[in-house]
């Protein structure tokens, strides 16, 4: 009858358990990383949507305030003037006035 080498058997089993634990830890870390990335993307998308809504609300507010209405009216007046009496001056001024209006609505300046 052969005798078992218990030390070798112990080492093989210990090595298998250690390898299994290391593999389990690696898989768990990869899964946690994946979940964190998904959560980060979801939060980022939500914040981006909120920021876009705030920007749209600010644009709407600026286009309807006193200065926004005055700039819009000036833009319209110069465009109408350019249609009635086309010249370099009316073209440049209508473009300038409309750019001022667009800048004010989009940036608030």
PDB file of N, CA and C in Angstrom:
ATOM      1  N   UNK A   1       0.817  -1.161   0.000  1.00  0.00           N
ATOM      2  CA  UNK A   1       0.000   0.000   0.000  1.00  0.00           C
ATOM      3  C   UNK A   1       0.871   1.238   0.000  1.00  0.00           C
ATOM      4  N   UNK A   2       0.504   2.182  -0.838  1.00  0.00           N
ATOM      5  CA  UNK A   2       1.279   3.417  -0.936  1.00  0.00           C
ATOM      6  C   UNK A   2       0.836   4.380   0.146  1.00  0.00           C
ATOM      7  N   UNK A   3       1.776   5.144   0.602  1.00  0.00           N
ATOM      8  CA  UNK A   3       1.433   6.169   1.591  1.00  0.00           C
ATOM      9  C   UNK A   3       1.290   7.504   0.863  1.00  0.00           C
ATOM     10  N   UNK A   4       0.360   8.281   1.345  1.00  0.00           N
ATOM     11  CA  UNK A   4       0.145   9.592   0.735  1.00  0.00           C
ATOM     12  C   UNK A   4       1.173  10.581   1.240  1.00  0.00           C
ATOM     13  N   UNK A   5       1.522  11.505   0.351  1.00  0.00           N
ATOM     14  CA  UNK A   5       2.394  12.599   0.761  1.00  0.00           C
ATOM     15  C   UNK A   5       1.473  13.746   1.169  1.00  0.00           C
ATOM     16  N   UNK A   6       1.183  13.802   2.451  1.00  0.00           N
ATOM     17  CA  UNK A   6       0.217  14.768   2.944  1.00  0.00           C
ATOM     18  C   UNK A   6       0.684  16.208   2.785  1.00  0.00           C
ATOM     19  N   UNK A   7       1.957  16.441   2.833  1.00  0.00           N
ATOM     20  CA  UNK A   7       2.473  17.806   2.655  1.00  0.00           C
ATOM     21  C   UNK A   7       2.215  18.294   1.232  1.00  0.00           C
ATOM     22  N   UNK A   8       2.444  17.455   0.243  1.00  0.00           N
ATOM     23  CA  UNK A   8       2.196  17.834  -1.151  1.00  0.00           C
ATOM     24  C   UNK A   8       0.702  18.050  -1.381  1.00  0.00           C
ATOM     25  N   UNK A   9      -0.125  17.170  -0.818  1.00  0.00           N
ATOM     26  CA  UNK A   9      -1.571  17.318  -0.942  1.00  0.00           C
ATOM     27  C   UNK A   9      -2.043  18.620  -0.304  1.00  0.00           C
ATOM     28  N   UNK A  10      -1.515  18.948   0.860  1.00  0.00           N
ATOM     29  CA  UNK A  10      -1.848  20.197   1.552  1.00  0.00           C
ATOM     30  C   UNK A  10      -1.456  21.404   0.694  1.00  0.00           C
ATOM     31  N   UNK A  11      -0.271  21.376   0.098  1.00  0.00           N
ATOM     32  CA  UNK A  11       0.182  22.478  -0.744  1.00  0.00           C
ATOM     33  C   UNK A  11      -0.680  22.631  -1.988  1.00  0.00           C
ATOM     34  N   UNK A  12      -1.063  21.563  -2.628  1.00  0.00           N
ATOM     35  CA  UNK A  12      -1.896  21.623  -3.824  1.00  0.00           C
ATOM     36  C   UNK A  12      -3.269  22.190  -3.489  1.00  0.00           C
ATOM     37  N   UNK A  13      -3.858  21.723  -2.396  1.00  0.00           N
ATOM     38  CA  UNK A  13      -5.171  22.225  -1.990  1.00  0.00           C
ATOM     39  C   UNK A  13      -5.073  23.704  -1.605  1.00  0.00           C
ATOM     40  N   UNK A  14      -4.048  24.088  -0.864  1.00  0.00           N
ATOM     41  CA  UNK A  14      -3.855  25.490  -0.468  1.00  0.00           C
ATOM     42  C   UNK A  14      -3.672  26.379  -1.691  1.00  0.00           C
ATOM     43  N   UNK A  15      -2.895  25.905  -2.654  1.00  0.00           N
ATOM     44  CA  UNK A  15      -2.690  26.664  -3.880  1.00  0.00           C
ATOM     45  C   UNK A  15      -3.999  26.829  -4.639  1.00  0.00           C
ATOM     46  N   UNK A  16      -4.797  25.809  -4.699  1.00  0.00           N
ATOM     47  CA  UNK A  16      -6.097  25.891  -5.371  1.00  0.00           C
ATOM     48  C   UNK A  16      -7.031  26.868  -4.673  1.00  0.00           C
ATOM     49  N   UNK A  17      -7.057  26.834  -3.351  1.00  0.00           N
ATOM     50  CA  UNK A  17      -7.908  27.761  -2.600  1.00  0.00           C
ATOM     51  C   UNK A  17      -7.443  29.199  -2.807  1.00  0.00           C
ATOM     52  N   UNK A  18      -6.127  29.422  -2.746  1.00  0.00           N
ATOM     53  CA  UNK A  18      -5.589  30.781  -2.959  1.00  0.00           C
ATOM     54  C   UNK A  18      -5.896  31.286  -4.367  1.00  0.00           C
ATOM     55  N   UNK A  19      -5.711  30.435  -5.362  1.00  0.00           N
ATOM     56  CA  UNK A  19      -5.992  30.830  -6.738  1.00  0.00           C
ATOM     57  C   UNK A  19      -7.476  31.155  -6.905  1.00  0.00           C
ATOM     58  N   UNK A  20      -8.341  30.349  -6.302  1.00  0.00           N
ATOM     59  CA  UNK A  20      -9.778  30.610  -6.370  1.00  0.00           C
ATOM     60  C   UNK A  20     -10.145  31.928  -5.710  1.00  0.00           C
ATOM     61  N   UNK A  21      -9.544  32.210  -4.559  1.00  0.00           N
ATOM     62  CA  UNK A  21      -9.817  33.482  -3.877  1.00  0.00           C
ATOM     63  C   UNK A  21      -9.326  34.676  -4.691  1.00  0.00           C
ATOM     64  N   UNK A  22      -8.140  34.548  -5.261  1.00  0.00           N
ATOM     65  CA  UNK A  22      -7.623  35.638  -6.084  1.00  0.00           C
ATOM     66  C   UNK A  22      -8.505  35.879  -7.310  1.00  0.00           C
ATOM     67  N   UNK A  23      -8.941  34.817  -7.946  1.00  0.00           N
ATOM     68  CA  UNK A  23      -9.807  34.945  -9.106  1.00  0.00           C
ATOM     69  C   UNK A  23     -11.154  35.557  -8.713  1.00  0.00           C
ATOM     70  N   UNK A  24     -11.687  35.132  -7.586  1.00  0.00           N
ATOM     71  CA  UNK A  24     -12.947  35.689  -7.096  1.00  0.00           C
ATOM     72  C   UNK A  24     -12.807  37.187  -6.797  1.00  0.00           C
ATOM     73  N   UNK A  25     -11.711  37.574  -6.177  1.00  0.00           N
ATOM     74  CA  UNK A  25     -11.472  39.000  -5.886  1.00  0.00           C
ATOM     75  C   UNK A  25     -11.355  39.812  -7.173  1.00  0.00           C
ATOM     76  N   UNK A  26     -10.664  39.279  -8.153  1.00  0.00           N
ATOM     77  CA  UNK A  26     -10.499  39.972  -9.434  1.00  0.00           C
ATOM     78  C   UNK A  26     -11.858  40.168 -10.123  1.00  0.00           C
ATOM     79  N   UNK A  27     -12.658  39.121 -10.155  1.00  0.00           N
ATOM     80  CA  UNK A  27     -13.976  39.205 -10.785  1.00  0.00           C
ATOM     81  C   UNK A  27     -14.854  40.201 -10.038  1.00  0.00           C
ATOM     82  N   UNK A  28     -14.816  40.170  -8.722  1.00  0.00           N
ATOM     83  CA  UNK A  28     -15.612  41.116  -7.930  1.00  0.00           C
ATOM     84  C   UNK A  28     -15.176  42.556  -8.190  1.00  0.00           C
ATOM     85  N   UNK A  29     -13.880  42.781  -8.293  1.00  0.00           N
ATOM     86  CA  UNK A  29     -13.372  44.134  -8.557  1.00  0.00           C
ATOM     87  C   UNK A  29     -13.793  44.613  -9.949  1.00  0.00           C
ATOM     88  N   UNK A  30     -13.750  43.731 -10.932  1.00  0.00           N
ATOM     89  CA  UNK A  30     -14.167  44.101 -12.285  1.00  0.00           C
ATOM     90  C   UNK A  30     -15.660  44.424 -12.325  1.00  0.00           C
ATOM     91  N   UNK A  31     -16.460  43.651 -11.620  1.00  0.00           N
ATOM     92  CA  UNK A  31     -17.893  43.909 -11.580  1.00  0.00           C
ATOM     93  C   UNK A  31     -18.187  45.235 -10.874  1.00  0.00           C
ATOM     94  N   UNK A  32     -17.492  45.498  -9.773  1.00  0.00           N
ATOM     95  CA  UNK A  32     -17.685  46.768  -9.060  1.00  0.00           C
ATOM     96  C   UNK A  32     -17.281  47.946  -9.940  1.00  0.00           C
ATOM     97  N   UNK A  33     -16.211  47.800 -10.703  1.00  0.00           N
ATOM     98  CA  UNK A  33     -15.773  48.850 -11.623  1.00  0.00           C
ATOM     99  C   UNK A  33     -16.834  49.102 -12.691  1.00  0.00           C
ATOM    100  N   UNK A  34     -17.388  48.043 -13.219  1.00  0.00           N
ATOM    101  CA  UNK A  34     -18.433  48.156 -14.240  1.00  0.00           C
ATOM    102  C   UNK A  34     -19.664  48.878 -13.673  1.00  0.00           C
ATOM    103  N   UNK A  35     -20.087  48.497 -12.478  1.00  0.00           N
ATOM    104  CA  UNK A  35     -21.246  49.138 -11.851  1.00  0.00           C
ATOM    105  C   UNK A  35     -20.969  50.610 -11.568  1.00  0.00           C
ATOM    106  N   UNK A  36     -19.765  50.930 -11.125  1.00  0.00           N
ATOM    107  CA  UNK A  36     -19.394  52.319 -10.853  1.00  0.00           C
ATOM    108  C   UNK A  36     -19.413  53.145 -12.136  1.00  0.00           C
ATOM    109  N   UNK A  37     -18.924  52.588 -13.222  1.00  0.00           N
ATOM    110  CA  UNK A  37     -18.956  53.300 -14.500  1.00  0.00           C
ATOM    111  C   UNK A  37     -20.385  53.559 -14.948  1.00  0.00           C
ATOM    112  N   UNK A  38     -21.259  52.573 -14.805  1.00  0.00           N
ATOM    113  CA  UNK A  38     -22.668  52.761 -15.178  1.00  0.00           C
ATOM    114  C   UNK A  38     -23.322  53.839 -14.328  1.00  0.00           C
ATOM    115  N   UNK A  39     -23.051  53.824 -13.028  1.00  0.00           N
ATOM    116  CA  UNK A  39     -23.637  54.828 -12.138  1.00  0.00           C
ATOM    117  C   UNK A  39     -23.110  56.220 -12.471  1.00  0.00           C
ATOM    118  N   UNK A  40     -21.822  56.316 -12.764  1.00  0.00           N
ATOM    119  CA  UNK A  40     -21.222  57.599 -13.117  1.00  0.00           C
ATOM    120  C   UNK A  40     -21.822  58.136 -14.415  1.00  0.00           C
ATOM    121  N   UNK A  41     -22.006  57.280 -15.398  1.00  0.00           N
ATOM    122  CA  UNK A  41     -22.618  57.707 -16.665  1.00  0.00           C
ATOM    123  C   UNK A  41     -24.055  58.182 -16.452  1.00  0.00           C
ATOM    124  N   UNK A  42     -24.799  57.480 -15.613  1.00  0.00           N
ATOM    125  CA  UNK A  42     -26.190  57.862 -15.355  1.00  0.00           C
ATOM    126  C   UNK A  42     -26.250  59.225 -14.669  1.00  0.00           C
ATOM    127  N   UNK A  43     -25.390  59.432 -13.691  1.00  0.00           N
ATOM    128  CA  UNK A  43     -25.360  60.724 -12.987  1.00  0.00           C
ATOM    129  C   UNK A  43     -24.933  61.828 -13.947  1.00  0.00           C
ATOM    130  N   UNK A  44     -23.940  61.551 -14.768  1.00  0.00           N
ATOM    131  CA  UNK A  44     -23.461  62.531 -15.736  1.00  0.00           C
ATOM    132  C   UNK A  44     -24.559  62.908 -16.719  1.00  0.00           C
ATOM    133  N   UNK A  45     -25.296  61.920 -17.199  1.00  0.00           N
ATOM    134  CA  UNK A  45     -26.392  62.204 -18.131  1.00  0.00           C
ATOM    135  C   UNK A  45     -27.482  63.034 -17.468  1.00  0.00           C
ATOM    136  N   UNK A  46     -27.789  62.700 -16.214  1.00  0.00           N
ATOM    137  CA  UNK A  46     -28.811  63.464 -15.502  1.00  0.00           C
ATOM    138  C   UNK A  46     -28.378  64.910 -15.298  1.00  0.00           C
ATOM    139  N   UNK A  47     -27.116  65.093 -14.900  1.00  0.00           N
ATOM    140  CA  UNK A  47     -26.604  66.450 -14.699  1.00  0.00           C
ATOM    141  C   UNK A  47     -26.565  67.227 -16.004  1.00  0.00           C
ATOM    142  N   UNK A  48     -26.205  66.551 -17.085  1.00  0.00           N
ATOM    143  CA  UNK A  48     -26.169  67.206 -18.388  1.00  0.00           C
ATOM    144  C   UNK A  48     -27.571  67.650 -18.807  1.00  0.00           C
ATOM    145  N   UNK A  49     -28.549  66.795 -18.578  1.00  0.00           N
ATOM    146  CA  UNK A  49     -29.927  67.153 -18.922  1.00  0.00           C
ATOM    147  C   UNK A  49     -30.414  68.326 -18.076  1.00  0.00           C
ATOM    148  N   UNK A  50     -30.065  68.307 -16.779  1.00  0.00           N
ATOM    149  CA  UNK A  50     -30.445  69.421 -15.909  1.00  0.00           C
ATOM    150  C   UNK A  50     -29.796  70.717 -16.361  1.00  0.00           C
ATOM    151  N   UNK A  51     -28.521  70.642 -16.706  1.00  0.00           N
ATOM    152  CA  UNK A  51     -27.800  71.836 -17.162  1.00  0.00           C
ATOM    153  C   UNK A  51     -28.422  72.380 -18.439  1.00  0.00           C
ATOM    154  N   UNK A  52     -28.792  71.491 -19.336  1.00  0.00           N
ATOM    155  CA  UNK A  52     -29.408  71.916 -20.596  1.00  0.00           C
ATOM    156  C   UNK A  52     -30.760  72.581 -20.331  1.00  0.00           C
ATOM    157  N   UNK A  53     -31.539  72.021 -19.407  1.00  0.00           N
ATOM    158  CA  UNK A  53     -32.827  72.624 -19.065  1.00  0.00           C
ATOM    159  C   UNK A  53     -32.633  74.009 -18.452  1.00  0.00           C
ATOM    160  N   UNK A  54     -31.620  74.137 -17.580  1.00  0.00           N
ATOM    161  CA  UNK A  54     -31.349  75.437 -16.972  1.00  0.00           C
ATOM    162  C   UNK A  54     -30.920  76.446 -18.026  1.00  0.00           C
ATOM    163  N   UNK A  55     -30.095  76.013 -18.976  1.00  0.00           N
ATOM    164  CA  UNK A  55     -29.657  76.915 -20.045  1.00  0.00           C
ATOM    165  C   UNK A  55     -30.830  77.357 -20.903  1.00  0.00           C
ATOM    166  N   UNK A  56     -31.717  76.428 -21.228  1.00  0.00           N
ATOM    167  CA  UNK A  56     -32.889  76.774 -22.039  1.00  0.00           C
ATOM    168  C   UNK A  56     -33.794  77.752 -21.290  1.00  0.00           C
ATOM    169  N   UNK A  57     -33.965  77.524 -19.990  1.00  0.00           N
ATOM    170  CA  UNK A  57     -34.798  78.430 -19.193  1.00  0.00           C
ATOM    171  C   UNK A  57     -34.169  79.823 -19.137  1.00  0.00           C
ATOM    172  N   UNK A  58     -32.855  79.865 -18.993  1.00  0.00           N
ATOM    173  CA  UNK A  58     -32.164  81.164 -18.948  1.00  0.00           C
ATOM    174  C   UNK A  58     -32.280  81.880 -20.297  1.00  0.00           C
ATOM    175  N   UNK A  59     -32.154  81.134 -21.389  1.00  0.00           N
ATOM    176  CA  UNK A  59     -32.297  81.739 -22.725  1.00  0.00           C
ATOM    177  C   UNK A  59     -33.706  82.310 -22.910  1.00  0.00           C
ATOM    178  N   UNK A  60     -34.692  81.531 -22.508  1.00  0.00           N
ATOM    179  CA  UNK A  60     -36.078  81.997 -22.649  1.00  0.00           C
ATOM    180  C   UNK A  60     -36.315  83.243 -21.799  1.00  0.00           C
ATOM    181  N   UNK A  61     -35.768  83.232 -20.606  1.00  0.00           N
ATOM    182  CA  UNK A  61     -35.943  84.398 -19.724  1.00  0.00           C
ATOM    183  C   UNK A  61     -35.256  85.629 -20.315  1.00  0.00           C
ATOM    184  N   UNK A  62     -34.033  85.444 -20.824  1.00  0.00           N
ATOM    185  CA  UNK A  62     -33.317  86.589 -21.391  1.00  0.00           C
ATOM    186  C   UNK A  62     -33.986  87.106 -22.662  1.00  0.00           C
ATOM    187  N   UNK A  63     -34.545  86.208 -23.461  1.00  0.00           N
ATOM    188  CA  UNK A  63     -35.190  86.684 -24.694  1.00  0.00           C
ATOM    189  C   UNK A  63     -36.478  87.438 -24.390  1.00  0.00           C
ATOM    190  N   UNK A  64     -37.072  87.204 -23.221  1.00  0.00           N
ATOM    191  CA  UNK A  64     -38.321  87.872 -22.866  1.00  0.00           C
ATOM    192  C   UNK A  64     -38.153  89.044 -21.905  1.00  0.00           C
ATOM    193  N   UNK A  65     -36.937  89.293 -21.442  1.00  0.00           N
ATOM    194  CA  UNK A  65     -36.781  90.444 -20.551  1.00  0.00           C
ATOM    195  C   UNK A  65     -36.688  91.737 -21.370  1.00  0.00           C
ATOM    196  N   UNK A  66     -36.598  92.849 -20.685  1.00  0.00           N
ATOM    197  CA  UNK A  66     -36.631  94.161 -21.353  1.00  0.00           C
ATOM    198  C   UNK A  66     -35.507  94.306 -22.377  1.00  0.00           C
ATOM    199  N   UNK A  67     -34.290  93.978 -21.965  1.00  0.00           N
ATOM    200  CA  UNK A  67     -33.150  94.130 -22.881  1.00  0.00           C
ATOM    201  C   UNK A  67     -33.266  93.168 -24.070  1.00  0.00           C
ATOM    202  N   UNK A  68     -33.684  91.928 -23.813  1.00  0.00           N
ATOM    203  CA  UNK A  68     -33.834  90.955 -24.895  1.00  0.00           C
ATOM    204  C   UNK A  68     -34.856  91.402 -25.917  1.00  0.00           C
ATOM    205  N   UNK A  69     -35.981  91.912 -25.442  1.00  0.00           N
ATOM    206  CA  UNK A  69     -37.004  92.398 -26.380  1.00  0.00           C
ATOM    207  C   UNK A  69     -36.496  93.593 -27.177  1.00  0.00           C
ATOM    208  N   UNK A  70     -35.747  94.486 -26.516  1.00  0.00           N
ATOM    209  CA  UNK A  70     -35.210  95.659 -27.219  1.00  0.00           C
ATOM    210  C   UNK A  70     -34.201  95.241 -28.287  1.00  0.00           C
ATOM    211  N   UNK A  71     -33.341  94.298 -27.945  1.00  0.00           N
ATOM    212  CA  UNK A  71     -32.355  93.822 -28.926  1.00  0.00           C
ATOM    213  C   UNK A  71     -33.037  93.088 -30.083  1.00  0.00           C
ATOM    214  N   UNK A  72     -34.062  92.294 -29.776  1.00  0.00           N
ATOM    215  CA  UNK A  72     -34.795  91.593 -30.836  1.00  0.00           C
ATOM    216  C   UNK A  72     -35.477  92.594 -31.753  1.00  0.00           C
ATOM    217  N   UNK A  73     -36.065  93.615 -31.169  1.00  0.00           N
ATOM    218  CA  UNK A  73     -36.741  94.637 -31.982  1.00  0.00           C
ATOM    219  C   UNK A  73     -35.735  95.377 -32.865  1.00  0.00           C
ATOM    220  N   UNK A  74     -34.572  95.712 -32.303  1.00  0.00           N
ATOM    221  CA  UNK A  74     -33.537  96.389 -33.078  1.00  0.00           C
ATOM    222  C   UNK A  74     -33.075  95.512 -34.241  1.00  0.00           C
ATOM    223  N   UNK A  75     -32.908  94.229 -33.979  1.00  0.00           N
ATOM    224  CA  UNK A  75     -32.514  93.284 -35.035  1.00  0.00           C
ATOM    225  C   UNK A  75     -33.571  93.259 -36.135  1.00  0.00           C
ATOM    226  N   UNK A  76     -34.826  93.142 -35.737  1.00  0.00           N
ATOM    227  CA  UNK A  76     -35.905  93.114 -36.724  1.00  0.00           C
ATOM    228  C   UNK A  76     -35.974  94.413 -37.523  1.00  0.00           C
ATOM    229  N   UNK A  77     -35.822  95.539 -36.831  1.00  0.00           N
ATOM    230  CA  UNK A  77     -35.878  96.834 -37.523  1.00  0.00           C
ATOM    231  C   UNK A  77     -34.774  96.958 -38.569  1.00  0.00           C
ATOM    232  N   UNK A  78     -33.550  96.562 -38.199  1.00  0.00           N
ATOM    233  CA  UNK A  78     -32.440  96.671 -39.141  1.00  0.00           C
ATOM    234  C   UNK A  78     -32.592  95.687 -40.298  1.00  0.00           C
ATOM    235  N   UNK A  79     -33.150  94.506 -40.025  1.00  0.00           N
ATOM    236  CA  UNK A  79     -33.392  93.566 -41.114  1.00  0.00           C
ATOM    237  C   UNK A  79     -34.439  94.120 -42.078  1.00  0.00           C
ATOM    238  N   UNK A  80     -35.473  94.708 -41.526  1.00  0.00           N
ATOM    239  CA  UNK A  80     -36.501  95.309 -42.372  1.00  0.00           C
ATOM    240  C   UNK A  80     -35.925  96.469 -43.182  1.00  0.00           C
ATOM    241  N   UNK A  81     -35.101  97.285 -42.536  1.00  0.00           N
ATOM    242  CA  UNK A  81     -34.463  98.410 -43.234  1.00  0.00           C
ATOM    243  C   UNK A  81     -33.590  97.882 -44.375  1.00  0.00           C
ATOM    244  N   UNK A  82     -32.873  96.816 -44.114  1.00  0.00           N
ATOM    245  CA  UNK A  82     -31.998  96.253 -45.147  1.00  0.00           C
ATOM    246  C   UNK A  82     -32.829  95.698 -46.314  1.00  0.00           C
ATOM    247  N   UNK A  83     -33.978  95.099 -46.017  1.00  0.00           N
ATOM    248  CA  UNK A  83     -34.840  94.610 -47.103  1.00  0.00           C
ATOM    249  C   UNK A  83     -35.408  95.775 -47.919  1.00  0.00           C
ATOM    250  N   UNK A  84     -35.749  96.875 -47.242  1.00  0.00           N
ATOM    251  CA  UNK A  84     -36.336  98.018 -47.939  1.00  0.00           C
ATOM    252  C   UNK A  84     -35.290  98.819 -48.709  1.00  0.00           C
ATOM    253  N   UNK A  85     -34.142  99.039 -48.084  1.00  0.00           N
ATOM    254  CA  UNK A  85     -33.074  99.831 -48.708  1.00  0.00           C
ATOM    255  C   UNK A  85     -31.736  99.106 -48.544  1.00  0.00           C
ATOM    256  N   UNK A  86     -31.489  98.114 -49.362  1.00  0.00           N
ATOM    257  CA  UNK A  86     -30.252  97.336 -49.227  1.00  0.00           C
ATOM    258  C   UNK A  86     -29.014  98.202 -49.443  1.00  0.00           C
ATOM    259  N   UNK A  87     -28.107  98.122 -48.517  1.00  0.00           N
ATOM    260  CA  UNK A  87     -26.805  98.789 -48.643  1.00  0.00           C
ATOM    261  C   UNK A  87     -25.824  98.058 -47.734  1.00  0.00           C
ATOM    262  N   UNK A  88     -24.548  98.385 -47.892  1.00  0.00           N
ATOM    263  CA  UNK A  88     -23.535  97.779 -47.028  1.00  0.00           C
ATOM    264  C   UNK A  88     -23.767  98.155 -45.570  1.00  0.00           C
ATOM    265  N   UNK A  89     -24.157  99.381 -45.338  1.00  0.00           N
ATOM    266  CA  UNK A  89     -24.371  99.851 -43.965  1.00  0.00           C
ATOM    267  C   UNK A  89     -25.527  99.105 -43.310  1.00  0.00           C
ATOM    268  N   UNK A  90     -26.651  99.004 -43.993  1.00  0.00           N
ATOM    269  CA  UNK A  90     -27.792  98.308 -43.394  1.00  0.00           C
ATOM    270  C   UNK A  90     -27.509  96.812 -43.226  1.00  0.00           C
ATOM    271  N   UNK A  91     -26.756  96.243 -44.148  1.00  0.00           N
ATOM    272  CA  UNK A  91     -26.377  94.844 -44.024  1.00  0.00           C
ATOM    273  C   UNK A  91     -25.502  94.628 -42.792  1.00  0.00           C
ATOM    274  N   UNK A  92     -24.455  95.443 -42.652  1.00  0.00           N
ATOM    275  CA  UNK A  92     -23.544  95.306 -41.512  1.00  0.00           C
ATOM    276  C   UNK A  92     -24.258  95.549 -40.190  1.00  0.00           C
ATOM    277  N   UNK A  93     -25.084  96.581 -40.169  1.00  0.00           N
ATOM    278  CA  UNK A  93     -25.760  96.918 -38.915  1.00  0.00           C
ATOM    279  C   UNK A  93     -26.808  95.869 -38.549  1.00  0.00           C
ATOM    280  N   UNK A  94     -27.513  95.333 -39.525  1.00  0.00           N
ATOM    281  CA  UNK A  94     -28.494  94.287 -39.202  1.00  0.00           C
ATOM    282  C   UNK A  94     -27.794  93.038 -38.678  1.00  0.00           C
ATOM    283  N   UNK A  95     -26.660  92.705 -39.286  1.00  0.00           N
ATOM    284  CA  UNK A  95     -25.882  91.556 -38.791  1.00  0.00           C
ATOM    285  C   UNK A  95     -25.367  91.817 -37.380  1.00  0.00           C
ATOM    286  N   UNK A  96     -24.892  93.024 -37.137  1.00  0.00           N
ATOM    287  CA  UNK A  96     -24.362  93.374 -35.815  1.00  0.00           C
ATOM    288  C   UNK A  96     -25.454  93.335 -34.758  1.00  0.00           C
ATOM    289  N   UNK A  97     -26.596  93.924 -35.063  1.00  0.00           N
ATOM    290  CA  UNK A  97     -27.691  93.950 -34.096  1.00  0.00           C
ATOM    291  C   UNK A  97     -28.207  92.537 -33.800  1.00  0.00           C
ATOM    292  N   UNK A  98     -28.317  91.741 -34.822  1.00  0.00           N
ATOM    293  CA  UNK A  98     -28.784  90.364 -34.623  1.00  0.00           C
ATOM    294  C   UNK A  98     -27.753  89.528 -33.855  1.00  0.00           C
ATOM    295  N   UNK A  99     -26.476  89.790 -34.097  1.00  0.00           N
ATOM    296  CA  UNK A  99     -25.429  89.095 -33.343  1.00  0.00           C
ATOM    297  C   UNK A  99     -25.463  89.512 -31.877  1.00  0.00           C
ATOM    298  N   UNK A 100     -25.705  90.794 -31.615  1.00  0.00           N
ATOM    299  CA  UNK A 100     -25.827  91.257 -30.232  1.00  0.00           C
ATOM    300  C   UNK A 100     -26.992  90.557 -29.527  1.00  0.00           C
ATOM    301  N   UNK A 101     -28.102  90.444 -30.227  1.00  0.00           N
ATOM    302  CA  UNK A 101     -29.270  89.768 -29.657  1.00  0.00           C
ATOM    303  C   UNK A 101     -28.961  88.298 -29.387  1.00  0.00           C
ATOM    304  N   UNK A 102     -28.388  87.623 -30.364  1.00  0.00           N
ATOM    305  CA  UNK A 102     -28.071  86.195 -30.209  1.00  0.00           C
ATOM    306  C   UNK A 102     -27.089  85.974 -29.063  1.00  0.00           C
ATOM    307  N   UNK A 103     -26.103  86.835 -28.968  1.00  0.00           N
ATOM    308  CA  UNK A 103     -25.105  86.720 -27.898  1.00  0.00           C
ATOM    309  C   UNK A 103     -25.752  86.948 -26.532  1.00  0.00           C
ATOM    310  N   UNK A 104     -26.634  87.949 -26.450  1.00  0.00           N
ATOM    311  CA  UNK A 104     -27.300  88.224 -25.185  1.00  0.00           C
ATOM    312  C   UNK A 104     -28.186  87.047 -24.762  1.00  0.00           C
ATOM    313  N   UNK A 105     -28.913  86.484 -25.705  1.00  0.00           N
ATOM    314  CA  UNK A 105     -29.795  85.362 -25.362  1.00  0.00           C
ATOM    315  C   UNK A 105     -28.991  84.136 -24.947  1.00  0.00           C
ATOM    316  N   UNK A 106     -27.910  83.846 -25.664  1.00  0.00           N
ATOM    317  CA  UNK A 106     -27.150  82.626 -25.366  1.00  0.00           C
ATOM    318  C   UNK A 106     -26.201  82.785 -24.182  1.00  0.00           C
ATOM    319  N   UNK A 107     -25.581  83.973 -24.025  1.00  0.00           N
ATOM    320  CA  UNK A 107     -24.555  84.137 -22.998  1.00  0.00           C
ATOM    321  C   UNK A 107     -24.952  85.101 -21.881  1.00  0.00           C
ATOM    322  N   UNK A 108     -25.937  85.937 -22.130  1.00  0.00           N
ATOM    323  CA  UNK A 108     -26.332  86.919 -21.128  1.00  0.00           C
ATOM    324  C   UNK A 108     -25.467  88.160 -21.132  1.00  0.00           C
ATOM    325  N   UNK A 109     -24.660  88.336 -22.174  1.00  0.00           N
ATOM    326  CA  UNK A 109     -23.801  89.527 -22.260  1.00  0.00           C
ATOM    327  C   UNK A 109     -24.216  90.374 -23.432  1.00  0.00           C
TER     328      UNK A 109
END
